[in-house]
mmCIF file of C-alpha atoms in Angstrom:
data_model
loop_
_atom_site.group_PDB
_atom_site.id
_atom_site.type_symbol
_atom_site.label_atom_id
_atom_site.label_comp_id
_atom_site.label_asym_id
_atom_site.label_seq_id
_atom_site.Cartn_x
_atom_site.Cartn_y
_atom_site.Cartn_z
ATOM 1 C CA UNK A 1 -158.877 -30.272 -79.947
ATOM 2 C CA UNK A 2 -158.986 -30.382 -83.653
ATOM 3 C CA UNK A 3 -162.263 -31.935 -83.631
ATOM 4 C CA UNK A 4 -163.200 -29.306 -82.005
ATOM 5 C CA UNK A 5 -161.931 -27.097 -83.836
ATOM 6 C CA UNK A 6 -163.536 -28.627 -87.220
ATOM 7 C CA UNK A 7 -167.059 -29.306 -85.485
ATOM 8 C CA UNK A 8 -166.819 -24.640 -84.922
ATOM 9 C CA UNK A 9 -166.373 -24.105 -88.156
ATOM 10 C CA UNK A 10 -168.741 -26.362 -89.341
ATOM 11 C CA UNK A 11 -170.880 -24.427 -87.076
ATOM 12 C CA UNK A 12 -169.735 -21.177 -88.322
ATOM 13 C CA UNK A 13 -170.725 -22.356 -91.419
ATOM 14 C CA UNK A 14 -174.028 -23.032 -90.969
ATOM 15 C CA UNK A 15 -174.500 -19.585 -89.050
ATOM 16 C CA UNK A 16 -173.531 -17.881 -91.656
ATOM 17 C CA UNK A 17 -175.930 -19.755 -94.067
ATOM 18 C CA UNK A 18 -179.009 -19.278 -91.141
ATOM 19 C CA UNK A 19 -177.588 -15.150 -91.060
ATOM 20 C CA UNK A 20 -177.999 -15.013 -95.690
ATOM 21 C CA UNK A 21 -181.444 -16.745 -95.210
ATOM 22 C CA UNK A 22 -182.270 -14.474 -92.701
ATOM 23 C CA UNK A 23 -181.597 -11.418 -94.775
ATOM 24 C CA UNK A 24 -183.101 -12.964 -97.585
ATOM 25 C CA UNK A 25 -185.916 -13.134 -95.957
ATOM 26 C CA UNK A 26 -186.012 -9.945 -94.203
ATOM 27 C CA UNK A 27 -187.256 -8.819 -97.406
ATOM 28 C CA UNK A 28 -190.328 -9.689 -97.659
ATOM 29 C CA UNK A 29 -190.878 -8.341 -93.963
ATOM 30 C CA UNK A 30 -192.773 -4.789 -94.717
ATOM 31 C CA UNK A 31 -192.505 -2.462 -92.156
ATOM 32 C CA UNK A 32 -195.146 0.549 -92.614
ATOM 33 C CA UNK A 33 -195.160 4.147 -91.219
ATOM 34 C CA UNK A 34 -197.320 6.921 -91.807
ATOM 35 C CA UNK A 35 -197.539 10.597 -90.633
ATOM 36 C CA UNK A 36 -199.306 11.548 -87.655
ATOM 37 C CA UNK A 37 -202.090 12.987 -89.850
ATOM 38 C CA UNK A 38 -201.438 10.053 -92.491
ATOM 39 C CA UNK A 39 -201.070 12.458 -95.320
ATOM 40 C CA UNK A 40 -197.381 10.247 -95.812
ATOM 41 C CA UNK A 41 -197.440 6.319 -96.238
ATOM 42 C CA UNK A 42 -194.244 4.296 -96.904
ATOM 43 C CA UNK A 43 -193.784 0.725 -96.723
ATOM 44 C CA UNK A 44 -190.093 -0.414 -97.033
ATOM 45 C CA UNK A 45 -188.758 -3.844 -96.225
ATOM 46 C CA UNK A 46 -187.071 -4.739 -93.167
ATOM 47 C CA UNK A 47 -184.225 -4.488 -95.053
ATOM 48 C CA UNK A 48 -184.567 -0.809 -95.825
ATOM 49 C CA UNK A 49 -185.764 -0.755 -99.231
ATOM 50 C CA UNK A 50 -188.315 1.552 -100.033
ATOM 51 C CA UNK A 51 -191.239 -0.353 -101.729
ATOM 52 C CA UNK A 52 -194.387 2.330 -101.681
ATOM 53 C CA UNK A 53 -195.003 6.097 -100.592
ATOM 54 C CA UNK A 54 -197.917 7.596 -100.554
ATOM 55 C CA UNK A 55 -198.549 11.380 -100.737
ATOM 56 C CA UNK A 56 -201.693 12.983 -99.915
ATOM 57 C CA UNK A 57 -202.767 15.515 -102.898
ATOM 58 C CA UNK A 58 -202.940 18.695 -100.382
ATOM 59 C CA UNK A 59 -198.748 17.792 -99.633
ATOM 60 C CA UNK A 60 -197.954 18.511 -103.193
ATOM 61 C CA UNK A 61 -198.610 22.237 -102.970
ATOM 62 C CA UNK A 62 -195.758 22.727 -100.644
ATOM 63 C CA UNK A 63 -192.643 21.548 -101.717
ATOM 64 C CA UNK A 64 -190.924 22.359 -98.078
ATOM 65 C CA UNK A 65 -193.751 20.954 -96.139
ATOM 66 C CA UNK A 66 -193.847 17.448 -97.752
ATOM 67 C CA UNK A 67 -190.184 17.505 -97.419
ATOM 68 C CA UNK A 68 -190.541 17.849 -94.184
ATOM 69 C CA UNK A 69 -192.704 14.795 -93.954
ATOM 70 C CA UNK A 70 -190.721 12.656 -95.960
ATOM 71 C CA UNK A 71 -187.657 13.619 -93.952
ATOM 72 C CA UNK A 72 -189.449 12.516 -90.408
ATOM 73 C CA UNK A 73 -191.478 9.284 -91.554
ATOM 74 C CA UNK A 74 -188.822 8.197 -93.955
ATOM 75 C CA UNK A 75 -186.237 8.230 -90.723
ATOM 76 C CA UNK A 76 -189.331 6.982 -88.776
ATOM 77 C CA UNK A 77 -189.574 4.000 -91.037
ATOM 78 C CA UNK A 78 -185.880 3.025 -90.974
ATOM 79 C CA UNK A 79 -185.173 3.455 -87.579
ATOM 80 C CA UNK A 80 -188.341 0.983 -87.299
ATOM 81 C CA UNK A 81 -186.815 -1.449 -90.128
ATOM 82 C CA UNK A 82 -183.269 -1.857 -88.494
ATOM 83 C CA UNK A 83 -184.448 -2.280 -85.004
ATOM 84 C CA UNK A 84 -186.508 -5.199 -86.317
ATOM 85 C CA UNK A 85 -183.223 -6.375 -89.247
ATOM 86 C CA UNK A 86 -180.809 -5.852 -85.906
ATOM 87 C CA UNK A 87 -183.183 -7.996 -83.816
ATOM 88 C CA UNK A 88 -183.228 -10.803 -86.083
ATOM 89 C CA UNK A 89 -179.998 -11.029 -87.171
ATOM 90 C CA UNK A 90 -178.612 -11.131 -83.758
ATOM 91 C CA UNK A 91 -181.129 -13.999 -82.887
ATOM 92 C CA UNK A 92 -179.474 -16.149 -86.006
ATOM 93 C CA UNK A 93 -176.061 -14.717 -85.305
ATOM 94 C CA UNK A 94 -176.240 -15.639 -81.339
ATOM 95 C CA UNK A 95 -178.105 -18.741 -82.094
ATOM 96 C CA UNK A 96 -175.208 -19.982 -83.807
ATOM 97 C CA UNK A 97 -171.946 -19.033 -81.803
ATOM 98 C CA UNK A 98 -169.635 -21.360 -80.245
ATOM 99 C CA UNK A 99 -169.034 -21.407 -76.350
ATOM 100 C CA UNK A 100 -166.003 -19.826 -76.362
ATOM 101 C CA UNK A 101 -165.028 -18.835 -72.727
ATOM 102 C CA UNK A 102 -164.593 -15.231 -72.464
ATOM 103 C CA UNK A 103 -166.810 -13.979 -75.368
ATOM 104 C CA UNK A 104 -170.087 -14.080 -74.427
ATOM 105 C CA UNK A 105 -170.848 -10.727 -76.695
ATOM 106 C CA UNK A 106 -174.644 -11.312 -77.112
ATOM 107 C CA UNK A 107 -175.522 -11.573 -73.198
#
């Protein structure tokens, strides 16, 4: 039993190490979106960092229109950068749990 014990939180351990590499390296995974008309670029990282927009010249005469496309492609590029940060991180995170009867959470 204690071995047991000892050999899942050994395992924890390294989980949690696989799950900080992971994120580490989710940062150098660029996720890009544009606009439909691509007058709005942004690259951010899988980990939601913005790294680059780019704004078309004709968007800078209206300050509510380009707000408006920031506001859609920015949420456009997150919701794209989590799915893929959720998706790995629950790989790693399922990778690494312990059979423990009655918590199979990542089925």
């Amino acid at each position: 039993m204690f071995g047991d014990m000892m050999g899942m939180m050994g395992k924890l351990k390294e989980t949690q190490k696989k799950v900080e590499d992971t994120k580490k390296r989710l940062d150098t995974v660029l996720v890009d979106e544009s606009s439909n008309d691509n007058k709005l670029k942004i690259t951010l990282t899988a980990n939601r960092t913005i790294k680059s927009i780019e704004i078309a010249d004709e968007l800078l005469e209206d300050k509510e229109q380009l707000e408006d496309y920031l506001i859609l492609t920015l949420n456009k590029a997150i919701e794209k950068a989590t799915n893929i940060n959720e998706a790995e991180l629950a790989a790693v995170a399922k990778e690494g749990m312990p059979n423990i009867p009655g918590m199979d959470m990542f089925k």
